[in-house]
Every structure is written in structure tokens, then in C-alpha cells.
Amino acid sequence: MTATALVPPPSLRDLLESGLTQMGLTLAPAAQTSLLQYVALLDKWNKVYNLTAVREPARMVGLHILDSLSVLPQVREARNILDVGSGGGLPGIPLAIALGGSSSARITMLDTITKKTTFVRQAISELGLTNADVVTERVEQYQPTQKFDVVISRAFAELKDFVDSAGHLCADGGRMLTMKDVHPFDEIAHLPASYAVEEVNLRHIQQDDCFH
């Protein structure tokens, strides 16, 4: 009888480190640990609160964590970031973790669904994130005392809907970033004349549009 040694599946940390390398990103070991702790929290709460359709932690690493971090180069210089339609804290929490030790950026996560913002609030507490906040409010009705230099979202289907709903939250000279699966040529064509596309970045894990 011939026996073949089984190759164990990669650990979540291996998947995370491999993805970061592929994307050209470097994060401290402590930040990577926090990202994996967030995956564990998301997996735990997802069984009760249905926060995401992605059920497997390994897929969460790629489809949520690495996807969220694909915009990290575009927000490194930001000081006041708003994540619109954050859901379970995406991309806000991964960005807050990644930026926490290297910048003074503060991230506010906005969503209308109480069970989701309850989870985000708990995650912020358990992960010890001092640079993150969460608000339960409709984006159209949200009126913060200070506008944001970056407004970002993964949730909006159309760019025009995003700028129409969240444009009032972006400070003068600020940027709005939205994450898309494909180059949104038609959506860009329907943007209001007061908005101009700044750049479109195509990445291995995720594509994101940056415009202001």
C-alpha cells in the first residue's frame, strides 16, 4: 500500500500574509493579529445576525479583509474618513486597524441597520480601536458637525446614487471613493458635472474608483 501525505490547508494568517504580499502591503504582526480577531468576531456574530453572505473565515480574509485593504494607499494621508453603508464594518474596521499605529486618521462607520452597528460597536470595543466610531443613521439625514476629507463605500450600486446621497458629507477639496468589481464606464458617464474622476485603480483583489 502506498500512502500519500496530506498537505494541510493554509492557515488564515498564511492567507492574510500571502494576500498582503500580493498587494504590496506591509502590516505589523499586531495589526495582522487584530485583522484575524475581527474575522473571528465576524464569523461568530454572523451565525446569529447574518452580517454577511460569506460564511467561511478563509473566504472572509480574501473577500472582505484584503478587499477592504486594497484602498489603503488612497487613504493613508486622510485624517477624517467616513465609511458609508458600512454593514459589518467593511471597509472601515480593516482600515482602522491598518492605519491605527501609523497615522492620526479617524474613521466613522455609518449604517442604518441597528444590529450591524451594534456588532461594529462591539468589534471596536473588543479590538481596542481608539480611532473608530459608529453611527446608526440614514446617509441622507446624517449631519455631522465636521465634514470628511474622504468618504468611502462598498455598498452603493451606482456612482451617481453615491454622490447624490453622500456628497454633502464630503469636505471641500475632499475625495469620494467607491469600490467596484469592473471598470464602471457607464456610471462615470452619468456622474453630475460637479464631480470629476480623479483615478481608477485596478488591483488583484479589488478594483476601486477614486473621484472628487
mmCIF file of C-alpha atoms in Angstrom:
data_model
loop_
_atom_site.group_PDB
_atom_site.id
_atom_site.type_symbol
_atom_site.label_atom_id
_atom_site.label_comp_id
_atom_site.label_asym_id
_atom_site.label_seq_id
_atom_site.Cartn_x
_atom_site.Cartn_y
_atom_site.Cartn_z
ATOM 1 C CA MET A 1 0.000 0.000 0.000
ATOM 2 C CA THR A 2 1.267 3.467 -0.881
ATOM 3 C CA ALA A 3 0.453 6.346 1.459
ATOM 4 C CA THR A 4 0.426 9.964 0.379
ATOM 5 C CA ALA A 5 0.987 12.680 2.943
ATOM 6 C CA LEU A 6 -1.829 15.193 3.009
ATOM 7 C CA VAL A 7 -0.898 18.842 2.613
ATOM 8 C CA PRO A 8 -2.650 20.860 5.318
ATOM 9 C CA PRO A 9 -4.707 23.825 4.141
ATOM 10 C CA PRO A 10 -3.101 27.219 4.654
ATOM 11 C CA SER A 11 -3.888 28.932 7.928
ATOM 12 C CA LEU A 12 -5.835 32.185 7.986
ATOM 13 C CA ARG A 13 -2.607 34.010 8.844
ATOM 14 C CA ASP A 14 -0.886 32.428 5.849
ATOM 15 C CA LEU A 15 -3.753 33.540 3.612
ATOM 16 C CA LEU A 16 -3.594 37.056 5.010
ATOM 17 C CA GLU A 17 0.184 37.338 4.699
ATOM 18 C CA SER A 18 0.117 35.961 1.162
ATOM 19 C CA GLY A 19 -2.599 38.406 0.117
ATOM 20 C CA LEU A 20 -0.795 41.377 1.646
ATOM 21 C CA THR A 21 2.387 40.401 -0.185
ATOM 22 C CA GLN A 22 0.478 40.093 -3.446
ATOM 23 C CA MET A 23 -0.930 43.589 -2.927
ATOM 24 C CA GLY A 24 2.423 45.088 -1.962
ATOM 25 C CA LEU A 25 1.216 45.984 1.541
ATOM 26 C CA THR A 26 3.125 45.611 4.791
ATOM 27 C CA LEU A 27 1.351 45.465 8.151
ATOM 28 C CA ALA A 28 2.822 44.926 11.594
ATOM 29 C CA PRO A 29 2.235 41.495 13.165
ATOM 30 C CA ALA A 30 -0.027 43.088 15.800
ATOM 31 C CA ALA A 31 -2.232 44.609 13.079
ATOM 32 C CA GLN A 32 -2.438 41.262 11.302
ATOM 33 C CA THR A 33 -3.488 39.622 14.566
ATOM 34 C CA SER A 34 -6.215 42.245 15.029
ATOM 35 C CA LEU A 35 -7.485 41.622 11.493
ATOM 36 C CA LEU A 36 -7.764 37.901 12.214
ATOM 37 C CA GLN A 37 -9.502 38.635 15.524
ATOM 38 C CA TYR A 38 -12.005 40.713 13.558
ATOM 39 C CA VAL A 39 -12.582 37.766 11.192
ATOM 40 C CA ALA A 40 -13.272 35.576 14.232
ATOM 41 C CA LEU A 41 -15.765 38.110 15.585
ATOM 42 C CA LEU A 42 -17.450 38.469 12.205
ATOM 43 C CA ASP A 43 -17.728 34.683 11.904
ATOM 44 C CA LYS A 44 -19.155 34.353 15.433
ATOM 45 C CA TRP A 45 -21.747 37.109 15.125
ATOM 46 C CA ASN A 46 -22.636 36.166 11.573
ATOM 47 C CA LYS A 47 -24.193 32.918 12.795
ATOM 48 C CA VAL A 48 -26.861 34.918 14.647
ATOM 49 C CA TYR A 49 -27.049 38.331 12.973
ATOM 50 C CA ASN A 50 -26.466 37.423 9.309
ATOM 51 C CA LEU A 51 -23.962 40.217 8.752
ATOM 52 C CA THR A 52 -22.522 38.835 5.507
ATOM 53 C CA ALA A 53 -23.344 36.148 2.953
ATOM 54 C CA VAL A 54 -19.727 34.967 3.164
ATOM 55 C CA ARG A 55 -19.738 32.162 5.735
ATOM 56 C CA GLU A 56 -16.230 30.712 5.690
ATOM 57 C CA PRO A 57 -13.460 32.579 7.582
ATOM 58 C CA ALA A 58 -10.941 31.751 4.845
ATOM 59 C CA ARG A 59 -13.139 33.445 2.252
ATOM 60 C CA MET A 60 -13.691 36.393 4.605
ATOM 61 C CA VAL A 61 -9.935 37.022 4.574
ATOM 62 C CA GLY A 62 -9.898 37.469 0.802
ATOM 63 C CA LEU A 63 -13.345 38.830 0.021
ATOM 64 C CA HIS A 64 -13.603 41.186 2.997
ATOM 65 C CA ILE A 65 -10.259 41.908 4.665
ATOM 66 C CA LEU A 66 -7.923 42.077 1.665
ATOM 67 C CA ASP A 67 -10.649 43.662 -0.443
ATOM 68 C CA SER A 68 -11.069 46.425 2.132
ATOM 69 C CA LEU A 69 -7.319 46.982 2.397
ATOM 70 C CA SER A 70 -6.998 47.454 -1.357
ATOM 71 C CA VAL A 71 -7.846 51.150 -0.845
ATOM 72 C CA LEU A 72 -5.274 51.653 1.913
ATOM 73 C CA PRO A 73 -2.832 53.559 -0.351
ATOM 74 C CA GLN A 74 -5.613 56.028 -1.235
ATOM 75 C CA VAL A 75 -6.479 56.868 2.394
ATOM 76 C CA ARG A 76 -3.075 56.887 4.114
ATOM 77 C CA GLU A 77 -2.944 60.697 4.175
ATOM 78 C CA ALA A 78 -6.578 61.153 5.247
ATOM 79 C CA ARG A 79 -7.435 62.480 8.675
ATOM 80 C CA ASN A 80 -11.219 62.115 8.789
ATOM 81 C CA ILE A 81 -12.779 59.164 6.928
ATOM 82 C CA LEU A 82 -16.447 58.194 6.601
ATOM 83 C CA ASP A 83 -17.433 54.632 5.627
ATOM 84 C CA VAL A 84 -20.984 54.845 4.231
ATOM 85 C CA GLY A 85 -23.159 51.726 4.396
ATOM 86 C CA SER A 86 -20.501 50.010 6.462
ATOM 87 C CA GLY A 87 -22.588 46.945 7.284
ATOM 88 C CA GLY A 88 -20.420 44.764 9.490
ATOM 89 C CA GLY A 89 -17.600 47.312 9.413
ATOM 90 C CA LEU A 90 -16.265 46.978 5.884
ATOM 91 C CA PRO A 91 -14.011 48.567 4.822
ATOM 92 C CA GLY A 92 -13.927 50.714 7.969
ATOM 93 C CA ILE A 93 -12.616 48.291 10.575
ATOM 94 C CA PRO A 94 -9.792 46.803 8.461
ATOM 95 C CA LEU A 95 -8.733 50.337 7.524
ATOM 96 C CA ALA A 96 -8.898 51.493 11.156
ATOM 97 C CA ILE A 97 -6.690 48.554 12.163
ATOM 98 C CA ALA A 98 -4.208 49.157 9.342
ATOM 99 C CA LEU A 99 -3.988 52.906 9.982
ATOM 100 C CA GLY A 100 -4.120 52.776 13.758
ATOM 101 C CA GLY A 101 -0.423 52.756 14.505
ATOM 102 C CA SER A 102 0.827 54.869 11.640
ATOM 103 C CA SER A 103 -1.445 57.874 11.250
ATOM 104 C CA SER A 104 -3.858 60.186 13.028
ATOM 105 C CA ALA A 105 -6.763 59.162 10.792
ATOM 106 C CA ARG A 106 -10.161 58.696 12.417
ATOM 107 C CA ILE A 107 -12.800 56.503 10.778
ATOM 108 C CA THR A 108 -16.556 56.821 11.269
ATOM 109 C CA MET A 109 -18.734 53.917 10.108
ATOM 110 C CA LEU A 110 -22.308 54.740 9.127
ATOM 111 C CA ASP A 111 -25.190 52.301 8.642
ATOM 112 C CA THR A 112 -28.962 52.314 9.070
ATOM 113 C CA ILE A 113 -29.319 48.783 10.474
ATOM 114 C CA THR A 114 -29.059 48.662 14.260
ATOM 115 C CA LYS A 115 -27.923 45.030 14.506
ATOM 116 C CA LYS A 116 -24.985 45.821 12.228
ATOM 117 C CA THR A 117 -23.905 48.956 14.059
ATOM 118 C CA THR A 118 -24.283 47.045 17.353
ATOM 119 C CA PHE A 119 -21.791 44.496 16.050
ATOM 120 C CA VAL A 120 -19.429 47.207 14.807
ATOM 121 C CA ARG A 121 -19.573 48.927 18.193
ATOM 122 C CA GLN A 122 -18.741 45.633 19.915
ATOM 123 C CA ALA A 123 -15.899 44.937 17.482
ATOM 124 C CA ILE A 124 -14.434 48.407 18.084
ATOM 125 C CA SER A 125 -14.508 47.723 21.822
ATOM 126 C CA GLU A 126 -13.071 44.186 21.696
ATOM 127 C CA LEU A 127 -10.324 45.150 19.257
ATOM 128 C CA GLY A 128 -9.417 48.238 21.280
ATOM 129 C CA LEU A 129 -9.742 50.590 18.312
ATOM 130 C CA THR A 130 -9.338 54.153 19.543
ATOM 131 C CA ASN A 131 -9.557 55.676 16.050
ATOM 132 C CA ALA A 132 -13.022 54.384 15.088
ATOM 133 C CA ASP A 133 -16.642 55.389 15.716
ATOM 134 C CA VAL A 134 -20.015 54.082 14.529
ATOM 135 C CA VAL A 135 -23.276 55.926 13.808
ATOM 136 C CA THR A 136 -26.749 54.478 13.185
ATOM 137 C CA GLU A 137 -28.352 56.860 10.685
ATOM 138 C CA ARG A 138 -29.506 57.187 7.097
ATOM 139 C CA VAL A 139 -26.786 58.757 4.983
ATOM 140 C CA GLU A 140 -29.178 61.365 3.567
ATOM 141 C CA GLN A 141 -30.103 62.515 7.080
ATOM 142 C CA TYR A 142 -26.665 62.380 8.659
ATOM 143 C CA GLN A 143 -25.437 65.875 9.556
ATOM 144 C CA PRO A 144 -22.094 65.691 11.399
ATOM 145 C CA THR A 145 -20.504 68.769 12.924
ATOM 146 C CA GLN A 146 -17.457 68.279 10.699
ATOM 147 C CA LYS A 147 -17.357 67.039 7.112
ATOM 148 C CA PHE A 148 -14.958 64.324 5.957
ATOM 149 C CA ASP A 149 -11.908 64.579 3.738
ATOM 150 C CA VAL A 150 -12.573 61.030 2.477
ATOM 151 C CA VAL A 151 -15.998 59.418 2.040
ATOM 152 C CA ILE A 152 -15.822 55.750 1.040
ATOM 153 C CA SER A 153 -18.305 52.973 0.347
ATOM 154 C CA ARG A 154 -18.550 49.410 -0.899
ATOM 155 C CA ALA A 155 -22.350 49.439 -0.663
ATOM 156 C CA PHE A 156 -23.687 51.702 -3.411
ATOM 157 C CA ALA A 157 -24.720 50.111 -6.706
ATOM 158 C CA GLU A 158 -24.399 53.312 -8.734
ATOM 159 C CA LEU A 159 -21.824 56.099 -8.516
ATOM 160 C CA LYS A 160 -24.500 58.735 -9.109
ATOM 161 C CA ASP A 161 -26.549 57.416 -6.168
ATOM 162 C CA PHE A 162 -23.432 57.556 -4.012
ATOM 163 C CA VAL A 163 -22.597 61.180 -4.759
ATOM 164 C CA ASP A 164 -26.255 62.236 -4.604
ATOM 165 C CA SER A 165 -26.727 60.629 -1.182
ATOM 166 C CA ALA A 166 -23.336 61.209 0.441
ATOM 167 C CA GLY A 167 -21.855 64.187 -1.388
ATOM 168 C CA HIS A 168 -22.979 66.606 1.336
ATOM 169 C CA LEU A 169 -20.690 64.778 3.783
ATOM 170 C CA CYS A 170 -17.513 65.385 1.780
ATOM 171 C CA ALA A 171 -15.478 68.462 2.698
ATOM 172 C CA ASP A 172 -14.409 70.982 0.074
ATOM 173 C CA GLY A 173 -11.414 69.503 -1.722
ATOM 174 C CA GLY A 174 -12.175 66.068 -0.277
ATOM 175 C CA ARG A 175 -12.471 62.794 -2.156
ATOM 176 C CA MET A 176 -15.161 60.166 -2.549
ATOM 177 C CA LEU A 177 -14.030 56.577 -3.100
ATOM 178 C CA THR A 178 -16.203 53.652 -4.133
ATOM 179 C CA MET A 179 -15.220 50.056 -4.769
ATOM 180 C CA LYS A 180 -16.353 48.252 -7.920
ATOM 181 C CA ASP A 181 -15.877 44.816 -9.472
ATOM 182 C CA VAL A 182 -15.382 46.171 -13.007
ATOM 183 C CA HIS A 183 -14.489 49.487 -14.593
ATOM 184 C CA PRO A 184 -17.756 51.497 -14.355
ATOM 185 C CA PHE A 185 -17.610 53.355 -17.675
ATOM 186 C CA ASP A 186 -21.375 53.927 -17.896
ATOM 187 C CA GLU A 187 -21.675 55.015 -14.259
ATOM 188 C CA ILE A 188 -18.868 57.544 -14.657
ATOM 189 C CA ALA A 189 -20.661 58.983 -17.689
ATOM 190 C CA HIS A 190 -23.732 59.670 -15.523
ATOM 191 C CA LEU A 191 -21.918 61.474 -12.710
ATOM 192 C CA PRO A 192 -23.040 65.054 -12.029
ATOM 193 C CA ALA A 193 -20.945 67.701 -13.746
ATOM 194 C CA SER A 194 -19.700 68.933 -10.358
ATOM 195 C CA TYR A 195 -17.723 65.698 -9.881
ATOM 196 C CA ALA A 196 -14.607 64.692 -11.809
ATOM 197 C CA VAL A 197 -12.924 61.300 -11.886
ATOM 198 C CA GLU A 198 -9.502 61.516 -10.270
ATOM 199 C CA GLU A 199 -8.275 57.987 -10.958
ATOM 200 C CA VAL A 200 -9.323 54.374 -11.424
ATOM 201 C CA ASN A 201 -7.049 51.812 -9.770
ATOM 202 C CA LEU A 202 -7.241 48.180 -10.838
ATOM 203 C CA ARG A 203 -5.919 45.720 -8.245
ATOM 204 C CA HIS A 204 -5.509 41.973 -7.922
ATOM 205 C CA ILE A 205 -8.018 41.666 -5.085
ATOM 206 C CA GLN A 206 -10.399 44.521 -5.805
ATOM 207 C CA GLN A 207 -10.913 47.439 -8.109
ATOM 208 C CA ASP A 208 -11.664 50.842 -6.684
ATOM 209 C CA ASP A 209 -12.652 54.148 -8.159
ATOM 210 C CA CYS A 210 -11.332 57.378 -6.688
ATOM 211 C CA PHE A 211 -13.001 60.587 -7.725
ATOM 212 C CA HIS A 212 -13.749 64.039 -6.365
#
